[in-house]
Coordinates of C-alpha atoms and ligand atoms in Angstrom, one line a residue:
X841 CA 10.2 -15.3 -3.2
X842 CA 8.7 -17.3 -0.6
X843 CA 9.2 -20.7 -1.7
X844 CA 13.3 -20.0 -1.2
X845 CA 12.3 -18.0 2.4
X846 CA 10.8 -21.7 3.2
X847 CA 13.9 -23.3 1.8
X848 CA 16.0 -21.2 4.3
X849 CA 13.9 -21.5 7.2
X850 CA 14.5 -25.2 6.9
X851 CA 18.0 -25.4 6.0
X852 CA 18.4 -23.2 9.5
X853 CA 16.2 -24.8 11.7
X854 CA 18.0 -27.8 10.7
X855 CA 21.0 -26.5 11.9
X856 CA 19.7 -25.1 15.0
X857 CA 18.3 -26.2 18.3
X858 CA 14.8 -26.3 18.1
X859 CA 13.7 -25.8 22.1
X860 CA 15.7 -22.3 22.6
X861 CA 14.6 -20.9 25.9
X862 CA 12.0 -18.4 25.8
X863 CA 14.0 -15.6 27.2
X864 CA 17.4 -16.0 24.8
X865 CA 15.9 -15.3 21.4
X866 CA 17.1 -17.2 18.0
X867 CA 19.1 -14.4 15.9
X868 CA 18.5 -14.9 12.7
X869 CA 21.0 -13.7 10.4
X870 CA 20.8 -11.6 6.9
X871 CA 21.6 -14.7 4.6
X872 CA 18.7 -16.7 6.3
X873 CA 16.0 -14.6 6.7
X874 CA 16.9 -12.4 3.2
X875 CA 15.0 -9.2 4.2
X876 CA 15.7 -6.8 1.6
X877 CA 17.1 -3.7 3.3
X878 CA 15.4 -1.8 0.2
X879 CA 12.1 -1.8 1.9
X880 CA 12.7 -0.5 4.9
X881 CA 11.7 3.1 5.3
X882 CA 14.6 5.4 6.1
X883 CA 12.5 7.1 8.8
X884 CA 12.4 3.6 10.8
X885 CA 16.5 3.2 10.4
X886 CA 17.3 6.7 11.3
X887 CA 14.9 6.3 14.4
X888 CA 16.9 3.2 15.6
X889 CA 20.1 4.7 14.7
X890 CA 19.5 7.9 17.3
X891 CA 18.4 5.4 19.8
X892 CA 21.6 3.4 19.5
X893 CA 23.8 5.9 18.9
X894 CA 23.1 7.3 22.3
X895 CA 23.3 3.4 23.8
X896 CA 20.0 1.9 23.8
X897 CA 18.8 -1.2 22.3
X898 CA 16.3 -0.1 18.8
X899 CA 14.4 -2.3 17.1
X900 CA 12.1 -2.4 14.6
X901 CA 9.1 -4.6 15.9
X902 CA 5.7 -6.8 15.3
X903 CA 3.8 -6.7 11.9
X904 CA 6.5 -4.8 9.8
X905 CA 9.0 -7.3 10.8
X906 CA 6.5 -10.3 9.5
X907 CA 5.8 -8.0 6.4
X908 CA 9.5 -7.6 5.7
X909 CA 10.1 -11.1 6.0
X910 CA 7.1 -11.8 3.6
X911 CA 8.6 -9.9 0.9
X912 CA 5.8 -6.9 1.5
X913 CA 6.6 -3.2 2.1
X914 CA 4.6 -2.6 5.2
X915 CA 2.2 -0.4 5.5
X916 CA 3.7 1.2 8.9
X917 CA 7.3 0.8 11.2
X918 CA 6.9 0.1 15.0
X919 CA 10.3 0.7 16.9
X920 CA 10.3 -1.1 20.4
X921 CA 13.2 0.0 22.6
X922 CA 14.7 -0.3 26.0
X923 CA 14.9 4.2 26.6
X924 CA 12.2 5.5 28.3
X925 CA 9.6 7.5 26.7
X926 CA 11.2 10.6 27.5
X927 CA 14.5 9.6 26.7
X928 CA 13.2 8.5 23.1
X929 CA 12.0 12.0 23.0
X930 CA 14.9 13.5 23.6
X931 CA 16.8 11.4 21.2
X932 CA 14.8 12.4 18.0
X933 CA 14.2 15.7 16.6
X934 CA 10.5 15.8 16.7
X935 CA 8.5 13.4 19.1
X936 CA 5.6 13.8 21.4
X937 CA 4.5 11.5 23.9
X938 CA 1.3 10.0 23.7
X939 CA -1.5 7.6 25.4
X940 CA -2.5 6.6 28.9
X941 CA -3.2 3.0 28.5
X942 CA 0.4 2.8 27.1
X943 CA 2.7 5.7 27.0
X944 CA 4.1 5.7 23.7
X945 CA 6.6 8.6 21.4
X946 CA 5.3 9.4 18.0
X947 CA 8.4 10.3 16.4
X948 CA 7.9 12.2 13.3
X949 CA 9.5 12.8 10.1
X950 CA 7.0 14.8 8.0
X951 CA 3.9 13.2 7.3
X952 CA 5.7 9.6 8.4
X953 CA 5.4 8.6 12.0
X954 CA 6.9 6.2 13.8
X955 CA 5.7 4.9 16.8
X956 CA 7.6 3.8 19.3
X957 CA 7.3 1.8 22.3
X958 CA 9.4 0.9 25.4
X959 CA 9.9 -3.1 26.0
X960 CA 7.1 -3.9 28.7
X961 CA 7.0 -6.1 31.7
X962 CA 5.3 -9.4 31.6
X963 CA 3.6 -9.2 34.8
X964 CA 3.9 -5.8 37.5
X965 CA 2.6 -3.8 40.0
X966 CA 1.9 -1.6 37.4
X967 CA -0.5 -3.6 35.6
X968 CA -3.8 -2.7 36.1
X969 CA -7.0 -5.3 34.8
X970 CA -10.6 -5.2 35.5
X971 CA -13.1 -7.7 36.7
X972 CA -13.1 -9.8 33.9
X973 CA -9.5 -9.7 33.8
X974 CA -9.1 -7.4 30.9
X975 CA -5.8 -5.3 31.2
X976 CA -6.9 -1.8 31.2
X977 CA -3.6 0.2 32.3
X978 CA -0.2 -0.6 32.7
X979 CA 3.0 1.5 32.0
X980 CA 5.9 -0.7 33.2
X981 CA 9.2 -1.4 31.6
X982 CA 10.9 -4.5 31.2
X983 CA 13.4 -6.7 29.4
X984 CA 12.8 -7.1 25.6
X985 CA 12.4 -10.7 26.3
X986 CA 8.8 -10.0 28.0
X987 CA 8.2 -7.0 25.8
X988 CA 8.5 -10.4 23.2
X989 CA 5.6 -12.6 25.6
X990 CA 3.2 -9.8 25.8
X991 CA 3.0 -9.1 22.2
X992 CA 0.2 -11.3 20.6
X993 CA 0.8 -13.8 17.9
X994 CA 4.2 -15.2 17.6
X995 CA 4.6 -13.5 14.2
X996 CA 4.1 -10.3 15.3
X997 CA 7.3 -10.7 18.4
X998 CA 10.3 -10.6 16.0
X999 CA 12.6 -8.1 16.5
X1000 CA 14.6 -6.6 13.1
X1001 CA 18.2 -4.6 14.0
X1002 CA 18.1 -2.4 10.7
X1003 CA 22.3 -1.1 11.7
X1004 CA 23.1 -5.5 11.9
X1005 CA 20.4 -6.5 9.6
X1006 CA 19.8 -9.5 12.2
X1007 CA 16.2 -10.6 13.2
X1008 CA 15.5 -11.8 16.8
X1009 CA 13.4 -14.4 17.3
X1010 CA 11.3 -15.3 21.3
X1011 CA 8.6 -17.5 20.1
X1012 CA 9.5 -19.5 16.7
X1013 CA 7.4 -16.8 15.0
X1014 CA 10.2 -16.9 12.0
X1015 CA 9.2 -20.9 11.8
X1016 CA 5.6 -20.0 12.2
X1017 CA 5.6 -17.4 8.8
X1018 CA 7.2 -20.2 6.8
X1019 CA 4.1 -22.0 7.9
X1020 CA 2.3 -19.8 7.3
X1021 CA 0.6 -20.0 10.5
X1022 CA -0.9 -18.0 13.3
X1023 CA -0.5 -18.8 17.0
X1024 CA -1.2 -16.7 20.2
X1025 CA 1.9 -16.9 22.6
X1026 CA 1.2 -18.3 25.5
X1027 CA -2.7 -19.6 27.0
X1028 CA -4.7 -18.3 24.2
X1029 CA -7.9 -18.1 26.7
X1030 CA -5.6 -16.1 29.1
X1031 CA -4.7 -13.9 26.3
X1032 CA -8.0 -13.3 25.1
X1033 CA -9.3 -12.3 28.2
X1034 CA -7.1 -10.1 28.6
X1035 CA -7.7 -8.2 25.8
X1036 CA -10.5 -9.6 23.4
X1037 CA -9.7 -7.5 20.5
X1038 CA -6.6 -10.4 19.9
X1039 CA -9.7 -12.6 18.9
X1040 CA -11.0 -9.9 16.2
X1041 CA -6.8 -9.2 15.3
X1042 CA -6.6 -13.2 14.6
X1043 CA -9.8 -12.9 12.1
X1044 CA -7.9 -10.2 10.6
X1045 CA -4.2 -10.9 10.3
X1046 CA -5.2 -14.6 9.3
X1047 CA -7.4 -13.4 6.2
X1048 CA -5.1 -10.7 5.6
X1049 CA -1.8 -13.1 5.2
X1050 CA -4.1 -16.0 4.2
X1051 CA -2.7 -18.3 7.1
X1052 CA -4.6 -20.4 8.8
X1053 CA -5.0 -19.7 12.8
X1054 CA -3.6 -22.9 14.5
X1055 CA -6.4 -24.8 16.2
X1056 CA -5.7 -23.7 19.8
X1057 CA -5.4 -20.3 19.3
X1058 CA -9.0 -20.6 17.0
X1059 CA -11.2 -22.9 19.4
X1060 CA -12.2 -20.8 21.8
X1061 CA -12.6 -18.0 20.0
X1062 CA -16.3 -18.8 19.1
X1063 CA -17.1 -19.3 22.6
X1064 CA -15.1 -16.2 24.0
X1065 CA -16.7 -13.7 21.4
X1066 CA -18.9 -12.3 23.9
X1067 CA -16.6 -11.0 25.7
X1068 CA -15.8 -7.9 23.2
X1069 CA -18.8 -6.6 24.8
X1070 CA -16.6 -5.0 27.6
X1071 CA -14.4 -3.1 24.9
X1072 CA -14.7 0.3 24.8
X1073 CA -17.2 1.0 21.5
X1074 CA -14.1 3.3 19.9
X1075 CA -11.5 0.9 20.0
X1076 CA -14.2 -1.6 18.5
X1077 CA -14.7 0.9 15.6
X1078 CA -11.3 1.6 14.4
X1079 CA -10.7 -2.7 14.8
X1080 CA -13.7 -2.7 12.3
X1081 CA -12.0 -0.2 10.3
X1082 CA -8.9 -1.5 9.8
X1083 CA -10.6 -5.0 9.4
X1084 CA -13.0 -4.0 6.5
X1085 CA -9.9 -1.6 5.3
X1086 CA -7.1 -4.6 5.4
X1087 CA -8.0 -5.5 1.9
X1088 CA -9.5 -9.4 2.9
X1089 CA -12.9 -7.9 4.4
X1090 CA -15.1 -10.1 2.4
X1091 CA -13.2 -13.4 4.1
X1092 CA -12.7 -11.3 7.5
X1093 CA -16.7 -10.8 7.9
X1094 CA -17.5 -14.6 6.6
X1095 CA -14.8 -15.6 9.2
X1096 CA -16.6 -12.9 11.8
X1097 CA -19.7 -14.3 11.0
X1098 CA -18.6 -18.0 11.7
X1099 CA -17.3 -17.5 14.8
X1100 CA -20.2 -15.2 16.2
X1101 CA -17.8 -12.0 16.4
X1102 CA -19.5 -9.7 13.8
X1103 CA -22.6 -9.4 16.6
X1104 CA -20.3 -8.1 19.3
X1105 CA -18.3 -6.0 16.8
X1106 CA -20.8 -3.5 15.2
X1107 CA -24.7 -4.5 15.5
X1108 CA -25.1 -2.9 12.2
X1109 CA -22.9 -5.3 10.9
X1110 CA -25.1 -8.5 12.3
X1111 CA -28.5 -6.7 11.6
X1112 CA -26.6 -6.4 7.4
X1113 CA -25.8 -10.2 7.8
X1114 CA -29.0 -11.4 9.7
X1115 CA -31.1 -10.6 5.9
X1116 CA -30.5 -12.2 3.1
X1117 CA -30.8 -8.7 1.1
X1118 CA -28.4 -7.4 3.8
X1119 CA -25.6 -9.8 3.6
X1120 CA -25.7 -9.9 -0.4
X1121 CA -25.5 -5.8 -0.3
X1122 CA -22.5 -5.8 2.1
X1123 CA -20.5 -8.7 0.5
X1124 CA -21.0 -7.3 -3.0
X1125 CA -19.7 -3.4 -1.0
X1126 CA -17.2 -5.3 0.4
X1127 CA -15.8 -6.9 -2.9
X1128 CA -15.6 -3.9 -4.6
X1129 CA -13.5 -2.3 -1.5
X1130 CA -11.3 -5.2 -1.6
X1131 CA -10.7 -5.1 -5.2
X1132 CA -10.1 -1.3 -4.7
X1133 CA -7.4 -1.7 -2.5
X1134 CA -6.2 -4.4 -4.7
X1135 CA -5.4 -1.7 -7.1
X1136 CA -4.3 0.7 -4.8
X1137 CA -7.0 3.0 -4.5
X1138 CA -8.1 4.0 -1.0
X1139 CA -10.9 3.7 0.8
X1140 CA -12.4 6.1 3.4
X1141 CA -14.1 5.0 6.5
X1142 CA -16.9 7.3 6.1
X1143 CA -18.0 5.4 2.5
X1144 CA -17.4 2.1 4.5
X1145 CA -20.1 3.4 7.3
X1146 CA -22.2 5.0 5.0
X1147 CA -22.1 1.6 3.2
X1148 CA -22.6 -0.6 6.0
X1149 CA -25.9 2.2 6.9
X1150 CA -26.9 2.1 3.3
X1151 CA -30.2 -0.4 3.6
X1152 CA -31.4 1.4 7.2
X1153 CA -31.5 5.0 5.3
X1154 CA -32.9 3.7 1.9
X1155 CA -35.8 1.7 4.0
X1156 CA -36.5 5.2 5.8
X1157 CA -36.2 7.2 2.7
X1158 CA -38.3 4.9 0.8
X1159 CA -41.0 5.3 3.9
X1160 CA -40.3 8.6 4.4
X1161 CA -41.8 9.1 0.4
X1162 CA -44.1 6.2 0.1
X1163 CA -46.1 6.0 3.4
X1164 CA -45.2 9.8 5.0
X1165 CA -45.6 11.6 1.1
X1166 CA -42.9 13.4 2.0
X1167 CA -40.6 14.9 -1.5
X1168 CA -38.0 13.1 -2.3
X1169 CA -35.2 14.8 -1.4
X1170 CA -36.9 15.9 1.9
X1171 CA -37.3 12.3 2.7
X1172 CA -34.1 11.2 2.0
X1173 CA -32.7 14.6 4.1
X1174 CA -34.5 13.5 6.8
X1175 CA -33.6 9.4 6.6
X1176 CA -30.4 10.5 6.6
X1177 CA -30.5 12.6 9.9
X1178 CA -32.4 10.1 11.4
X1179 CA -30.2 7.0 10.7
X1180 CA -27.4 9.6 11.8
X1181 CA -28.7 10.5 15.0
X1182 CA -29.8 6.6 16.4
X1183 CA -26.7 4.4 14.7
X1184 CA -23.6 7.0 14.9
X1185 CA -24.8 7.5 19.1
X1186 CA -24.8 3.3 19.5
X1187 CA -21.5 3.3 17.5
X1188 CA -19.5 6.4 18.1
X1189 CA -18.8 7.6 14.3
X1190 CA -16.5 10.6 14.7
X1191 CA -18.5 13.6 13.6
X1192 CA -16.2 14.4 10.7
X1193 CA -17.3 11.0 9.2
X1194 CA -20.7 12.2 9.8
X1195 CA -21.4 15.2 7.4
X1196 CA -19.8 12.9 4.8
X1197 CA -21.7 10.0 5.2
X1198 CA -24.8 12.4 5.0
X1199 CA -23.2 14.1 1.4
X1200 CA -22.2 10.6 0.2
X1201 CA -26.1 9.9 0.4
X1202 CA -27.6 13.0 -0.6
X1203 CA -25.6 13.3 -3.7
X1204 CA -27.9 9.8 -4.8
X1205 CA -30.7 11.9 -5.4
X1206 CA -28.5 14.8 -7.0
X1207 CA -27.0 12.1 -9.1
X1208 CA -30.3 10.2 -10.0
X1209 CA -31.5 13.7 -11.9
X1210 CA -29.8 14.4 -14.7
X1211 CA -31.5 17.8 -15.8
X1212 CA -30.6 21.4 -15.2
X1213 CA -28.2 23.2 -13.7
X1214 CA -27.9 20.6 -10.7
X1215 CA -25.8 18.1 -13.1
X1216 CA -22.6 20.5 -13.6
X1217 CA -23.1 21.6 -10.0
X1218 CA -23.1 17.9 -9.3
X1219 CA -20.0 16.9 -11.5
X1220 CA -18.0 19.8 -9.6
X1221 CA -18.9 18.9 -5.9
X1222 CA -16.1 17.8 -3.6
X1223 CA -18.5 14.4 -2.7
X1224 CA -18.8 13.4 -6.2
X1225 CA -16.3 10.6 -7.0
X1226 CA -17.4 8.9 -3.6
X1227 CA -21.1 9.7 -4.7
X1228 CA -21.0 7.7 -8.3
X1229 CA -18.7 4.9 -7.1
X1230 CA -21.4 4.8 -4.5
X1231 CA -24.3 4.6 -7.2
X1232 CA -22.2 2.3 -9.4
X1233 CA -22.4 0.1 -6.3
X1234 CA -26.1 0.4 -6.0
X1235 CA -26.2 -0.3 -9.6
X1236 CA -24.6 -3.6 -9.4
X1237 CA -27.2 -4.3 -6.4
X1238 CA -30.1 -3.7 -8.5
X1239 CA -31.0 -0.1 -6.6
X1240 CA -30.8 1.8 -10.0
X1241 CA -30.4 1.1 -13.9
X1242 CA -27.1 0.0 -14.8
X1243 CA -27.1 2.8 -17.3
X1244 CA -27.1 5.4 -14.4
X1245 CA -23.8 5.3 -13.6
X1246 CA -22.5 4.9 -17.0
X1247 CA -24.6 8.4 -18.1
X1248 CA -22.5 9.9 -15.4
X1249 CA -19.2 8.5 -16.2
X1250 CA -19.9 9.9 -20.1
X1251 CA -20.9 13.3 -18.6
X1252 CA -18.6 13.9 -16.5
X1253 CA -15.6 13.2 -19.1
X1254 CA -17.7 14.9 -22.1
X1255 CA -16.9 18.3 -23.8
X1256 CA -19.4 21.4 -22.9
X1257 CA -20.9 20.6 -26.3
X1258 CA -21.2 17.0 -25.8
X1259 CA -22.4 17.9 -22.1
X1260 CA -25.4 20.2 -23.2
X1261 CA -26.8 17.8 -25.7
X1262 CA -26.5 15.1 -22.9
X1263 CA -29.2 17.5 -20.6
X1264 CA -31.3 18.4 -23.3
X1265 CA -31.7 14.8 -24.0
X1266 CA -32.2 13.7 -20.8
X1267 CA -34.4 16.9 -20.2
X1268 CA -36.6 15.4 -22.7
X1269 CA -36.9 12.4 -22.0
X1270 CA -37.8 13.3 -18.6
X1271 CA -40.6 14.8 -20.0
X1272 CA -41.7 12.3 -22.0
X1273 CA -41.6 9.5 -19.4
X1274 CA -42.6 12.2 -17.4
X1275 CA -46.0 12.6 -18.2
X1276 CA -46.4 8.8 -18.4
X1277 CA -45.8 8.4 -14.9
X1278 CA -48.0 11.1 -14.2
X1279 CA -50.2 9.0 -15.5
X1280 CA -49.6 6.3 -13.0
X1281 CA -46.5 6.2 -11.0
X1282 CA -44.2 3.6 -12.4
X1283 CA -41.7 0.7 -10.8
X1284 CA -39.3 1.8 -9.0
X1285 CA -36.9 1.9 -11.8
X1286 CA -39.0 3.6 -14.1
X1287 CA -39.2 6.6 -11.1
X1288 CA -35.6 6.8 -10.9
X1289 CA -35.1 7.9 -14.5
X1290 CA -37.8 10.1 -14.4
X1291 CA -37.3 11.9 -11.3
X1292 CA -37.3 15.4 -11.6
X1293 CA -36.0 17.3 -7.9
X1294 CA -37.2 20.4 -8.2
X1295 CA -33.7 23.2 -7.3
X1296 CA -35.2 24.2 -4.1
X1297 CA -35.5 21.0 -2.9
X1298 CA -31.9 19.7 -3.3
X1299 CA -30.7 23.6 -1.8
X1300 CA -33.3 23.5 0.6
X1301 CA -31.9 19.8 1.7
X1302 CA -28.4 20.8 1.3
X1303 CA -28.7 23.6 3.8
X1304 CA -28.3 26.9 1.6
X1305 CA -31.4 28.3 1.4
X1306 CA -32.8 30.8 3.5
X1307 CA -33.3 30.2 7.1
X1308 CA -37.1 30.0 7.3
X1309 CA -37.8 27.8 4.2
X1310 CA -39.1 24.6 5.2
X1311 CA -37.1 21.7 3.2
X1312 CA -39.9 19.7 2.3
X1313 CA -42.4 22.0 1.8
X1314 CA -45.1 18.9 3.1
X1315 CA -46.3 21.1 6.2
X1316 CA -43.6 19.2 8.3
X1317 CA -43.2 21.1 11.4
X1318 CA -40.0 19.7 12.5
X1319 CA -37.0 21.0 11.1
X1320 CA -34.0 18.4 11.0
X1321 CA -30.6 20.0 11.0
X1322 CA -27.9 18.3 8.8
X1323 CA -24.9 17.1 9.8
X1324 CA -22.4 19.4 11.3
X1325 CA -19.8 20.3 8.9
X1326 CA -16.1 21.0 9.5
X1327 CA -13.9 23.1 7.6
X1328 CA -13.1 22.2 3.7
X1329 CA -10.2 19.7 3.9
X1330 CA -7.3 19.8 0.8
X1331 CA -8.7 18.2 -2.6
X1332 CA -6.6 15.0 -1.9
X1333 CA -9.1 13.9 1.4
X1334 CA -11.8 14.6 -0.5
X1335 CA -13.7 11.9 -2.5
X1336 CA -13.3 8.3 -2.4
X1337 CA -11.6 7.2 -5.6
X1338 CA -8.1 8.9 -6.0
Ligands
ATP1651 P1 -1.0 -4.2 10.7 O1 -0.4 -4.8 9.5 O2 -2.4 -4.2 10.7 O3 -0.3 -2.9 11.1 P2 0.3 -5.2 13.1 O4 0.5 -6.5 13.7 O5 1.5 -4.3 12.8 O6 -0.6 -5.3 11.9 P3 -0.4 -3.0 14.9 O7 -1.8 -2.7 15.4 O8 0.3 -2.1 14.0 O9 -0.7 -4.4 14.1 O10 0.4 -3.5 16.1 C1 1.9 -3.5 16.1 C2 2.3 -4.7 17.0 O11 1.9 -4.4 18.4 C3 1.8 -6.0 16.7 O12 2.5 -6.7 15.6 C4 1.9 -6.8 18.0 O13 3.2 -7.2 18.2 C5 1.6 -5.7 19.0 N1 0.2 -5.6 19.3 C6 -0.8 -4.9 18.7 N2 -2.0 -5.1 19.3 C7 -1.8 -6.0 20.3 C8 -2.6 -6.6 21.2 N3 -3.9 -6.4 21.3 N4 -2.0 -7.5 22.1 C9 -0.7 -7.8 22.0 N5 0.1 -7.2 21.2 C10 -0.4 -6.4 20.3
MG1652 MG1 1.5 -2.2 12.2

């Protein structure tokens, strides 16, 4: 598929001038480019059609294009368009208006939304940057052919008429994808200082497509990372998002770490990478995710954050129970609140993440005991997909016995009989290894299969006892409150595998 895209990009660049002037784009038609019409989404087309039904120009723009073109169905449309916002709303059924930075039209067609933009200026009065030159406001309209300059890389400015089928072309970004190469349009410097997320977007977009960055647009990145430091923290959170959610994140992070971005994108991220222990948990999370997504499961950002938080709660938990003598699920409860409460103020985790991340964690304990009651209830709460593919990670980090996970898996696909026998069994030998460690607490690993949480504890922790009861029942005077929650969301956003 993309050996004969090369052989057509040759065959028409051998045809054509080479130096076409920036503002009178290359078109490049059907037979060349060989976009298949199949993977456009109708919503897109129908979008462009309103548009150009009632005279504008409608295009669809910037990564889906460089998808399309790469034979991938992309994973969103952007329309760019020469109608204002409010005439794009008025074109489309149902649109609303959005942003302040840039005023854009979500236009939406049941759960699909397509956003789209108005071609911007290049350079206006209504460009607004701050002292280091970052652009912070600016909601002027322009030709398409600076709309095409201010986008970033020069596969990301093609322009893709779904009603002639022909792509438009500014910056030899058509060229560039049969290079498979990514280069910054224009000064790269001057582009990154104006908006340094393009250095974290290069990281990602190369590892993603596997291109390699050309050398001008990749040298001063290493010494421009710093300045991410004036981003705004929640823009840097959903960049880091979407770069340890793109699929690539084990090569986006070694490439982060390289070029010195990863301190100025999330500290938690450096302080993973500045341990050995730390980097070898995150790469082996950050594997699995990838090869998740490789088989198109999905992965929620709360299990990425409560990943990436992981080692910071279990070296509280573990002092909470070793040096403090608190219970263990007290000290875990309390771990969690506290790793909560410093690392989701320096990085701005939504709230909603929040009560998940703490569930993800406290269902550990629930699922490293095995005995009672507490292992149906555990099978049959919301958190409990995320919470085993969570332990199976710890697993393969050396946190808990291999066999951990694999009890669970049995378990929770066993017949009531099958189930019962599995407790009593476990029941037993808790009590048998049990009294062993009574004796003299074991390793580590020897705790875990013991450990027996008495019910309290885990309802205490979990919020549903009474009022007054004091969670860890160790004299602690404070009480900790969990995690706000928000209402119960549909099955589907629940859990982490399916
Ligand atoms: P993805 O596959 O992750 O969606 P994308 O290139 O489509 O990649 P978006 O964030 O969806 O990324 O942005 C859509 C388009 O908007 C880009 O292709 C690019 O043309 C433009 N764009 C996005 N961010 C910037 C930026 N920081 N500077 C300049 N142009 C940008
Ligand atoms: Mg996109």
């Amino acid at each position: 598929m993309f050996d004969s895209f090369v052989s057509r990009v040759k065959s028409f660049l051998s045809t054509q001038e080479e130096d076409v002037a920036v503002r009178e784009p290359r078109i490049i038609p059907k037979s060349v480019h060989g976009i298949d019409p199949e993977l456009v989404a109708w919503q897109a087309k129908r979008c462009c059609e309103a548009l150009q039904r009632r005279g504008y120009r409608a295009y669809i723009v910037g990564g889906a294009v460089r998808d399309l073109l790469l034979g991938v169905k992309p994973k969103d449309f952007d329309v760019a368009t020469d109608a204002t916002p409010e005439e794009v709303k008025r074109s489309q059924r149902r649109a609303i208006i959005i942003g302040r930075r840039f005023r854009l039209v979500h236009v939406i067609f049941g759960d699909e939304v397509i956003e789209c933009s108005t071609f911007r200026a290049l350079e206006g009065a209504g460009v607004r940057k701050d002292g280091a030159g970052r652009v912070i406001s600016d909601n002027v309209f322009g030709e398409m052919w600076e709309d095409a300059a201010r986008r970033d890389f020069t596969i990301n400015a093609l322009y893709y008429d779904p009603a002639t089928e022909e792509v438009y072309d500014y910056h030899h970004g058509f060229e560039d994808i049969a290079k498979k190469r990514l280069r910054m349009i224009g000064d790269p410097e001057a582009r990154y200082r104006e908006d340094p997320v393009r250095m974290l977007r290069a990281v990602r977009i190369s590892a993603k497509l596997d291109f390699t960055i050309d050398p001008k647009t990749e040298k001063p990145i290493a010494r421009m990372a710093g300045l991410l430091r004036n981003v705004p923290t929640a823009r840097l959170v959903d960049e880091a998002i979407k770069l340890l959610s793109c699929g690539h994140a084990v090569e986006c992070v070694k490439r982060l770490k390289r070029d010195g971005l990863s301190a100025a994108l999330l500290p938690v991220l450096n302080n993973l990478l500045s341990s050995p222990e730390g980097e070898d948990f995150l790469m082996l999370a950050l594997k699995r995710t990838d090869e998740r997504l490789a088989i198109g499961k999905k992965i929620s950002p709360f299990f990425l954050f409560g990943t990436l938080l992981w080692p910071q709660v279990l070296r509280r938990w573990r002092y909470n129970e070793e040096t403090k003598g608190m219970p263990r699920v007290a000290a875990l409860h309390e771990a969690s609140v506290d790793v909560l409460e410093t690392e989701c103020h320096t990085i701005s985790i939504q709230r909603r993440f929040q009560a998940d991340m703490h569930d993800l964690w406290m269902m550990q304990v629930k699922l490293e005991r095995r005995t009672g009651k507490s292992a149906y209830a555990a099978v049959r709460h919301p958190r409990y997909r995320a919470g085993y593919d969570f332990l199976l990670l710890r697993s393969q980090a050396g946190e808990v016995p291999e066999w951990l996970p694999e009890w669970w898996d049995e378990f929770a696909n066993a017949e009531d009989a099958a189930r019962e026998q599995m407790i009593r069994e476990a029941q037993e030998e808790a009590r048998r290894t049990g009294s062993q460690a009574r004796r003299g607490r074991g390793s580590r690993e020897e705790r875990t299969e013991v450990e027996c949480v008495p019910q309290h504890e885990l309802a205490a922790a979990e919020g549903n006892d009474s009022e007054g009861s004091n969670a860890s029942g160790t004299g602690e005077r404070r009480r900790r409150r969990r995690p706000r929650r928000r209402s119960r969301r549909p099955a589907q956003r629940e859990g982490q595998s399916e």
